[in-house]
PDB file of C-alpha atoms in Angstrom:
ATOM      1  CA  GLY A   1      40.873  -7.113 -44.838  1.00 60.00           C
ATOM      2  CA  GLY A   2      43.344  -4.345 -43.582  1.00 64.00           C
ATOM      3  CA  ILE A   3      42.321  -1.721 -46.412  1.00 70.00           C
ATOM      4  CA  ILE A   4      41.171   1.499 -44.876  1.00 71.00           C
ATOM      5  CA  THR A   5      40.246   3.434 -48.120  1.00 76.00           C
ATOM      6  CA  GLY A   6      38.556   7.516 -47.738  1.00 79.00           C
ATOM      7  CA  ASP A   7      39.027  11.035 -47.814  1.00 82.00           C
ATOM      8  CA  ILE A   8      42.784  12.507 -48.353  1.00 82.00           C
ATOM      9  CA  ILE A   9      43.912  14.114 -44.528  1.00 83.00           C
ATOM     10  CA  TYR A  10      45.264  17.412 -45.922  1.00 87.00           C
ATOM     11  CA  LEU A  11      48.371  18.344 -42.779  1.00 90.00           C
ATOM     12  CA  SER A  12      50.447  21.640 -42.841  1.00 91.00           C
ATOM     13  CA  ALA A  13      54.138  21.617 -43.051  1.00 91.00           C
ATOM     14  CA  GLY A  14      56.272  20.911 -39.526  1.00 93.00           C
ATOM     15  CA  ASN A  15      53.477  20.326 -37.343  1.00 94.00           C
ATOM     16  CA  ASP A  16      52.946  17.817 -34.660  1.00 95.00           C
ATOM     17  CA  TYR A  17      50.974  14.609 -35.560  1.00 93.00           C
ATOM     18  CA  ASP A  18      48.816  12.249 -33.189  1.00 92.00           C
ATOM     19  CA  VAL A  19      46.625  10.079 -34.984  1.00 89.00           C
ATOM     20  CA  TYR A  20      44.077   8.089 -33.484  1.00 85.00           C
ATOM     21  CA  ALA A  21      42.127   4.951 -35.527  1.00 89.00           C
ATOM     22  CA  TYR A  22      38.580   3.428 -34.102  1.00 92.00           C
ATOM     23  CA  SER A  23      35.247   2.032 -35.480  1.00 92.00           C
ATOM     24  CA  PRO A  24      33.341   1.745 -36.532  1.00 93.00           C
ATOM     25  CA  ARG A  25      32.478   4.809 -36.865  1.00 91.00           C
ATOM     26  CA  VAL A  26      29.917   7.390 -34.869  1.00 93.00           C
ATOM     27  CA  THR A  27      28.071   9.815 -36.157  1.00 88.00           C
ATOM     28  CA  THR A  28      25.595  11.278 -33.575  1.00 85.00           C
ATOM     29  CA  ALA A  29      26.286  15.029 -32.727  1.00 82.00           C
ATOM     30  CA  PRO A  30      28.536  16.408 -30.486  1.00 88.00           C
ATOM     31  CA  LEU A  31      31.062  14.094 -30.163  1.00 89.00           C
ATOM     32  CA  ASN A  32      32.931  13.580 -27.687  1.00 93.00           C
ATOM     33  CA  PRO A  33      35.840  11.727 -28.154  1.00 92.00           C
ATOM     34  CA  GLY A  34      36.259  10.786 -24.000  1.00 94.00           C
ATOM     35  CA  ALA A  35      33.151   8.734 -24.663  1.00 96.00           C
ATOM     36  CA  ILE A  36      31.966   7.494 -27.836  1.00 96.00           C
ATOM     37  CA  PRO A  37      29.000   4.949 -26.899  1.00 96.00           C
ATOM     38  CA  TYR A  38      28.062   1.980 -28.224  1.00 97.00           C
ATOM     39  CA  THR A  39      26.176  -1.208 -27.246  1.00 97.00           C
ATOM     40  CA  HIS A  40      26.285  -4.417 -26.696  1.00 98.00           C
ATOM     41  CA  GLY A  41      27.039  -7.086 -29.944  1.00 97.00           C
ATOM     42  CA  THR A  42      29.405  -4.550 -31.322  1.00 97.00           C
ATOM     43  CA  ASP A  43      33.071  -5.420 -32.801  1.00 96.00           C
ATOM     44  CA  VAL A  44      34.433  -1.952 -31.494  1.00 96.00           C
ATOM     45  CA  LEU A  45      38.220  -2.490 -33.013  1.00 94.00           C
ATOM     46  CA  TYR A  46      41.119   0.695 -30.901  1.00 95.00           C
ATOM     47  CA  SER A  47      43.910   1.672 -32.400  1.00 92.00           C
ATOM     48  CA  ASP A  48      46.259   3.250 -30.313  1.00 90.00           C
ATOM     49  CA  VAL A  49      47.412   6.567 -30.955  1.00 88.00           C
ATOM     50  CA  ASN A  50      49.978   6.738 -33.112  1.00 88.00           C
ATOM     51  CA  ARG A  51      52.838  10.573 -31.787  1.00 90.00           C
ATOM     52  CA  THR A  52      55.508   9.614 -35.316  1.00 90.00           C
ATOM     53  CA  LEU A  53      53.816  12.596 -37.650  1.00 92.00           C
ATOM     54  CA  ARG A  54      56.424  15.225 -36.102  1.00 93.00           C
ATOM     55  CA  GLY A  55      57.763  18.161 -38.045  1.00 93.00           C
ATOM     56  CA  VAL A  56      55.730  17.108 -41.060  1.00 91.00           C
ATOM     57  CA  SER A  57      57.655  17.132 -44.373  1.00 88.00           C
ATOM     58  CA  ILE A  58      55.575  18.012 -48.065  1.00 88.00           C
ATOM     59  CA  GLY A  59      54.056  15.698 -49.490  1.00 84.00           C
ATOM     60  CA  ILE A  60      52.961  11.698 -48.121  1.00 83.00           C
ATOM     61  CA  ASN A  61      52.999  11.310 -44.791  1.00 85.00           C
ATOM     62  CA  THR A  62      52.593   7.381 -43.400  1.00 85.00           C
ATOM     63  CA  VAL A  63      51.620   5.793 -40.046  1.00 86.00           C
ATOM     64  CA  ASP A  64      51.000   2.738 -39.033  1.00 85.00           C
ATOM     65  CA  MET A  65      48.266   1.871 -37.575  1.00 84.00           C
ATOM     66  CA  ILE A  66      47.751  -1.884 -35.557  1.00 85.00           C
ATOM     67  CA  PHE A  67      43.693  -2.597 -34.812  1.00 89.00           C
ATOM     68  CA  ILE A  68      42.935  -4.494 -31.589  1.00 92.00           C
ATOM     69  CA  HIS A  69      39.186  -5.791 -30.864  1.00 95.00           C
ATOM     70  CA  LYS A  70      38.185  -3.725 -27.259  1.00 96.00           C
ATOM     71  CA  MET A  71      35.394  -6.522 -27.584  1.00 96.00           C
ATOM     72  CA  SER A  72      35.601 -10.428 -26.450  1.00 96.00           C
ATOM     73  CA  GLN A  73      32.949 -12.429 -28.405  1.00 95.00           C
ATOM     74  CA  ILE A  74      31.273 -15.644 -26.761  1.00 95.00           C
ATOM     75  CA  LYS A  75      29.873 -18.442 -28.291  1.00 94.00           C
ATOM     76  CA  PHE A  76      27.754 -21.420 -26.517  1.00 93.00           C
ATOM     77  CA  SER A  77      26.081 -24.279 -27.621  1.00 92.00           C
ATOM     78  CA  LEU A  78      23.488 -26.635 -26.257  1.00 90.00           C
ATOM     79  CA  THR A  79      24.528 -30.921 -25.671  1.00 90.00           C
ATOM     80  CA  ASP A  80      21.177 -33.457 -23.795  1.00 91.00           C
ATOM     81  CA  ASP A  81      22.572 -35.703 -21.732  1.00 90.00           C
ATOM     82  CA  ARG A  82      19.591 -36.486 -19.815  1.00 89.00           C
ATOM     83  CA  ASP A  83      18.131 -39.960 -19.368  1.00 90.00           C
ATOM     84  CA  PRO A  84      15.951 -41.755 -21.619  1.00 92.00           C
ATOM     85  CA  VAL A  85      12.185 -40.903 -19.763  1.00 91.00           C
ATOM     86  CA  THR A  86      13.401 -37.532 -19.537  1.00 90.00           C
ATOM     87  CA  LYS A  87      14.243 -37.201 -23.045  1.00 91.00           C
ATOM     88  CA  ASN A  88      11.031 -38.779 -24.123  1.00 92.00           C
ATOM     89  CA  ALA A  89       8.808 -36.385 -21.543  1.00 92.00           C
ATOM     90  CA  TYR A  90      10.653 -33.426 -22.297  1.00 92.00           C
ATOM     91  CA  PRO A  91      11.603 -33.157 -26.204  1.00 93.00           C
ATOM     92  CA  PHE A  92      15.157 -31.382 -26.981  1.00 91.00           C
ATOM     93  CA  SER A  93      13.813 -30.271 -30.225  1.00 92.00           C
ATOM     94  CA  GLY A  94      12.053 -27.880 -28.375  1.00 92.00           C
ATOM     95  CA  ALA A  95      14.614 -26.462 -25.695  1.00 93.00           C
ATOM     96  CA  THR A  96      15.790 -22.730 -25.332  1.00 94.00           C
ATOM     97  CA  PHE A  97      17.976 -20.702 -23.011  1.00 94.00           C
ATOM     98  CA  GLU A  98      19.548 -17.875 -22.229  1.00 96.00           C
ATOM     99  CA  VAL A  99      22.334 -16.990 -20.582  1.00 96.00           C
ATOM    100  CA  THR A 100      22.445 -13.607 -19.251  1.00 97.00           C
ATOM    101  CA  GLY A 101      25.282 -10.887 -16.613  1.00 97.00           C
ATOM    102  CA  PHE A 102      26.177  -7.810 -19.885  1.00 98.00           C
ATOM    103  CA  VAL A 103      26.192  -4.371 -20.467  1.00 98.00           C
ATOM    104  CA  LYS A 104      23.641  -3.126 -22.864  1.00 98.00           C
ATOM    105  CA  ASP A 105      25.409   0.505 -22.916  1.00 97.00           C
ATOM    106  CA  PHE A 106      29.137   1.639 -23.031  1.00 98.00           C
ATOM    107  CA  THR A 107      31.936   3.757 -23.738  1.00 97.00           C
ATOM    108  CA  LEU A 108      35.631   4.170 -25.519  1.00 97.00           C
ATOM    109  CA  ASN A 109      38.067   7.027 -24.774  1.00 96.00           C
ATOM    110  CA  LEU A 110      39.845   7.505 -28.347  1.00 92.00           C
ATOM    111  CA  ALA A 111      41.938   9.223 -26.402  1.00 90.00           C
ATOM    112  CA  THR A 112      42.807   6.016 -23.961  1.00 92.00           C
ATOM    113  CA  GLY A 113      41.747   3.014 -25.702  1.00 94.00           C
ATOM    114  CA  GLU A 114      39.527   3.128 -22.314  1.00 96.00           C
ATOM    115  CA  ILE A 115      36.403   1.037 -21.895  1.00 97.00           C
ATOM    116  CA  THR A 116      33.768   2.519 -19.388  1.00 97.00           C
ATOM    117  CA  ARG A 117      30.629  -0.046 -18.886  1.00 97.00           C
ATOM    118  CA  GLN A 118      26.993   1.308 -17.252  1.00 96.00           C
ATOM    119  CA  ALA A 119      25.918  -1.553 -14.824  1.00 96.00           C
ATOM    120  CA  VAL A 120      24.534  -4.548 -15.920  1.00 97.00           C
ATOM    121  CA  ASP A 121      21.592  -4.965 -18.132  1.00 97.00           C
ATOM    122  CA  GLY A 122      18.775  -7.745 -17.338  1.00 95.00           C
ATOM    123  CA  THR A 123      17.093  -7.582 -20.469  1.00 96.00           C
ATOM    124  CA  VAL A 124      20.675  -8.303 -22.234  1.00 97.00           C
ATOM    125  CA  LYS A 125      20.869 -12.179 -23.495  1.00 97.00           C
ATOM    126  CA  ILE A 126      22.607 -14.339 -25.505  1.00 97.00           C
ATOM    127  CA  THR A 127      19.489 -17.019 -27.216  1.00 96.00           C
ATOM    128  CA  GLU A 128      21.227 -17.987 -30.279  1.00 95.00           C
ATOM    129  CA  GLN A 129      23.224 -21.485 -30.716  1.00 94.00           C
ATOM    130  CA  ASN A 130      26.838 -21.747 -31.887  1.00 92.00           C
ATOM    131  CA  THR A 131      26.697 -17.426 -33.051  1.00 94.00           C
ATOM    132  CA  PRO A 132      30.041 -15.278 -31.880  1.00 94.00           C
ATOM    133  CA  VAL A 133      28.261 -12.563 -30.260  1.00 97.00           C
ATOM    134  CA  CYS A 134      30.989  -8.874 -29.075  1.00 97.00           C
ATOM    135  CA  PHE A 135      30.624  -7.822 -25.311  1.00 98.00           C
ATOM    136  CA  ALA A 136      31.958  -5.281 -22.925  1.00 98.00           C
ATOM    137  CA  PRO A 137      33.536  -7.415 -20.465  1.00 97.00           C
ATOM    138  CA  ALA A 138      34.924  -6.103 -16.766  1.00 96.00           C
ATOM    139  CA  THR A 139      38.420  -5.936 -15.687  1.00 92.00           C
ATOM    140  CA  SER A 140      37.790  -8.395 -13.479  1.00 94.00           C
ATOM    141  CA  SER A 141      35.413 -11.988 -13.194  1.00 95.00           C
ATOM    142  CA  MET A 142      32.017 -11.565 -14.395  1.00 96.00           C
ATOM    143  CA  THR A 143      29.100 -14.361 -13.872  1.00 95.00           C
ATOM    144  CA  LEU A 144      27.168 -14.880 -16.708  1.00 94.00           C
ATOM    145  CA  PRO A 145      24.547 -17.077 -15.092  1.00 93.00           C
ATOM    146  CA  ILE A 146      21.693 -19.615 -17.678  1.00 93.00           C
ATOM    147  CA  LYS A 147      19.659 -20.797 -18.162  1.00 92.00           C
ATOM    148  CA  VAL A 148      17.975 -23.555 -20.168  1.00 92.00           C
ATOM    149  CA  THR A 149      14.252 -24.608 -20.845  1.00 93.00           C
ATOM    150  CA  ILE A 150      12.927 -27.737 -21.879  1.00 93.00           C
ATOM    151  CA  PRO A 151       8.863 -27.911 -22.578  1.00 94.00           C
ATOM    152  CA  GLY A 152       6.784 -31.465 -21.410  1.00 93.00           C
ATOM    153  CA  VAL A 153       4.692 -32.885 -24.394  1.00 92.00           C
ATOM    154  CA  SER A 154       2.018 -33.031 -22.615  1.00 87.00           C
ATOM    155  CA  SER A 155       2.677 -29.866 -20.399  1.00 84.00           C
ATOM    156  CA  GLY A 156       4.876 -28.534 -18.050  1.00 88.00           C
ATOM    157  CA  GLU A 157       7.884 -27.514 -18.145  1.00 90.00           C
ATOM    158  CA  GLN A 158      12.079 -28.925 -17.458  1.00 89.00           C
ATOM    159  CA  THR A 159      14.296 -25.450 -16.418  1.00 89.00           C
ATOM    160  CA  ILE A 160      17.545 -25.355 -15.592  1.00 88.00           C
ATOM    161  CA  SER A 161      20.287 -23.218 -14.283  1.00 88.00           C
ATOM    162  CA  GLY A 162      23.935 -22.708 -13.999  1.00 89.00           C
ATOM    163  CA  SER A 163      26.057 -19.698 -14.719  1.00 90.00           C
ATOM    164  CA  VAL A 164      29.761 -19.411 -16.291  1.00 91.00           C
ATOM    165  CA  THR A 165      31.945 -16.827 -13.945  1.00 92.00           C
ATOM    166  CA  ALA A 166      35.731 -16.556 -15.535  1.00 92.00           C
ATOM    167  CA  THR A 167      37.941 -13.125 -16.073  1.00 94.00           C
ATOM    168  CA  PHE A 168      37.108 -12.518 -19.845  1.00 94.00           C
ATOM    169  CA  ILE A 169      40.138 -11.329 -21.653  1.00 93.00           C
ATOM    170  CA  SER A 170      39.384  -8.178 -24.704  1.00 94.00           C
ATOM    171  CA  GLY A 171      40.462 -10.055 -28.723  1.00 93.00           C
ATOM    172  CA  ASN A 172      39.466 -13.305 -26.600  1.00 93.00           C
ATOM    173  CA  SER A 173      37.034 -15.686 -27.868  1.00 93.00           C
ATOM    174  CA  TYR A 174      35.476 -17.824 -25.799  1.00 94.00           C
ATOM    175  CA  SER A 175      33.227 -21.032 -26.952  1.00 93.00           C
ATOM    176  CA  TYR A 176      31.314 -22.992 -24.011  1.00 92.00           C
ATOM    177  CA  ASN A 177      29.343 -26.014 -24.240  1.00 92.00           C
ATOM    178  CA  ILE A 178      26.054 -26.666 -22.201  1.00 90.00           C
ATOM    179  CA  LYS A 179      25.575 -30.015 -21.984  1.00 89.00           C
ATOM    180  CA  ILE A 180      22.117 -30.946 -19.864  1.00 88.00           C
ATOM    181  CA  SER A 181      22.309 -33.805 -16.471  1.00 85.00           C
ATOM    182  CA  THR A 182      18.612 -34.090 -16.039  1.00 78.00           C
ATOM    183  CA  THR A 183      19.314 -32.269 -13.072  1.00 74.00           C
ATOM    184  CA  THR A 184      22.146 -29.822 -13.685  1.00 76.00           C
ATOM    185  CA  LEU A 185      23.811 -28.274 -15.762  1.00 75.00           C
ATOM    186  CA  ASP A 186      27.838 -29.515 -16.819  1.00 80.00           C
ATOM    187  CA  ILE A 187      29.177 -26.432 -18.759  1.00 80.00           C
ATOM    188  CA  THR A 188      33.113 -27.334 -20.603  1.00 82.00           C
ATOM    189  CA  GLY A 189      34.538 -23.669 -22.749  1.00 83.00           C
ATOM    190  CA  SER A 190      37.605 -22.887 -24.924  1.00 82.00           C
ATOM    191  CA  VAL A 191      38.896 -19.995 -25.608  1.00 85.00           C
ATOM    192  CA  THR A 192      40.912 -18.718 -29.154  1.00 81.00           C
ATOM    193  CA  ASP A 193      42.703 -14.502 -29.812  1.00 79.00           C
ATOM    194  CA  TRP A 194      40.475 -13.797 -33.482  1.00 76.00           C
ATOM    195  CA  ILE A 195      42.584 -13.914 -36.572  1.00 61.00           C
ATOM    196  CA  THR A 196      45.204 -10.739 -36.012  1.00 56.00           C
ATOM    197  CA  VAL A 197      45.246  -8.862 -39.719  1.00 52.00           C
ATOM    198  CA  PRO A 198      49.140  -7.374 -40.986  1.00 50.00           C
ATOM    199  CA  ALA A 199      48.855  -3.389 -40.000  1.00 47.00           C
ATOM    200  CA  ASP A 200      48.516  -1.490 -43.335  1.00 48.00           C
ATOM    201  CA  ASP A 201      50.162   2.290 -43.774  1.00 46.00           C
ATOM    202  CA  VAL A 202      47.838   5.475 -43.405  1.00 47.00           C
ATOM    203  CA  ILE A 203      48.691   7.520 -46.066  1.00 46.00           C
ATOM    204  CA  VAL A 204      48.488  11.741 -45.159  1.00 45.00           C
ATOM    205  CA  THR A 205      49.183  14.222 -47.374  1.00 43.00           C
ATOM    206  CA  GLN A 206      48.846  17.561 -48.790  1.00 48.00           C
ATOM    207  CA  PRO A 207      47.792  19.662 -50.898  1.00 50.00           C
ATOM    208  CA  ALA A 208      48.778  20.447 -54.225  1.00 49.00           C
ATOM    209  CA  ASP A 209      49.226  23.853 -54.223  1.00 53.00           C
ATOM    210  CA  SER A 210      51.070  23.581 -50.671  1.00 45.00           C
ATOM    211  CA  ARG A 211      53.950  21.848 -52.103  1.00 44.00           C
ATOM    212  CA  ASN A 212      55.199  24.553 -54.380  1.00 43.00           C
TER     213      ASN A 212
END
């Protein structure tokens, strides 16, 4: 909702201050502001350094904090486009899928907003249809392998593989439909921006006894 709550921040009159902001807050100790740790699936928000508090005066001082999504978001859906014989032998009701190619761990540099990704972790998978998931995008093209498995009525299973290769941009939400033909995957996608919430004031003030 764009509303920020919390304890009052007290400043010393005449000093300069840089204001940083991020979410969700990490409480592990000791905390390294140059490498705040997060894991896959976290929607990391970041507001760039605000340097407008210079020579602050006694009373209420305000700063505008504009938050952006540092992650990309992605979701997948399945569509059955196989021939009738295959559909009967391998009912689509049993279809499952998994999408890999993501990193499990990454860090945020509070001073610069830079995201540093660790190595791709094959254990990190998307398996739920129509469920948006946040992930740390690479600065270059990423390939996300896709595997769809459909159990047979009597025995065996049908397994079809494919992939999505794209350069994902932070703050964008991607939707992909995986159309399953008899032997191939046909993948189509779209991208939309996440909703931007107008900036709200952050009020910082001094203790009452310092205003006399």
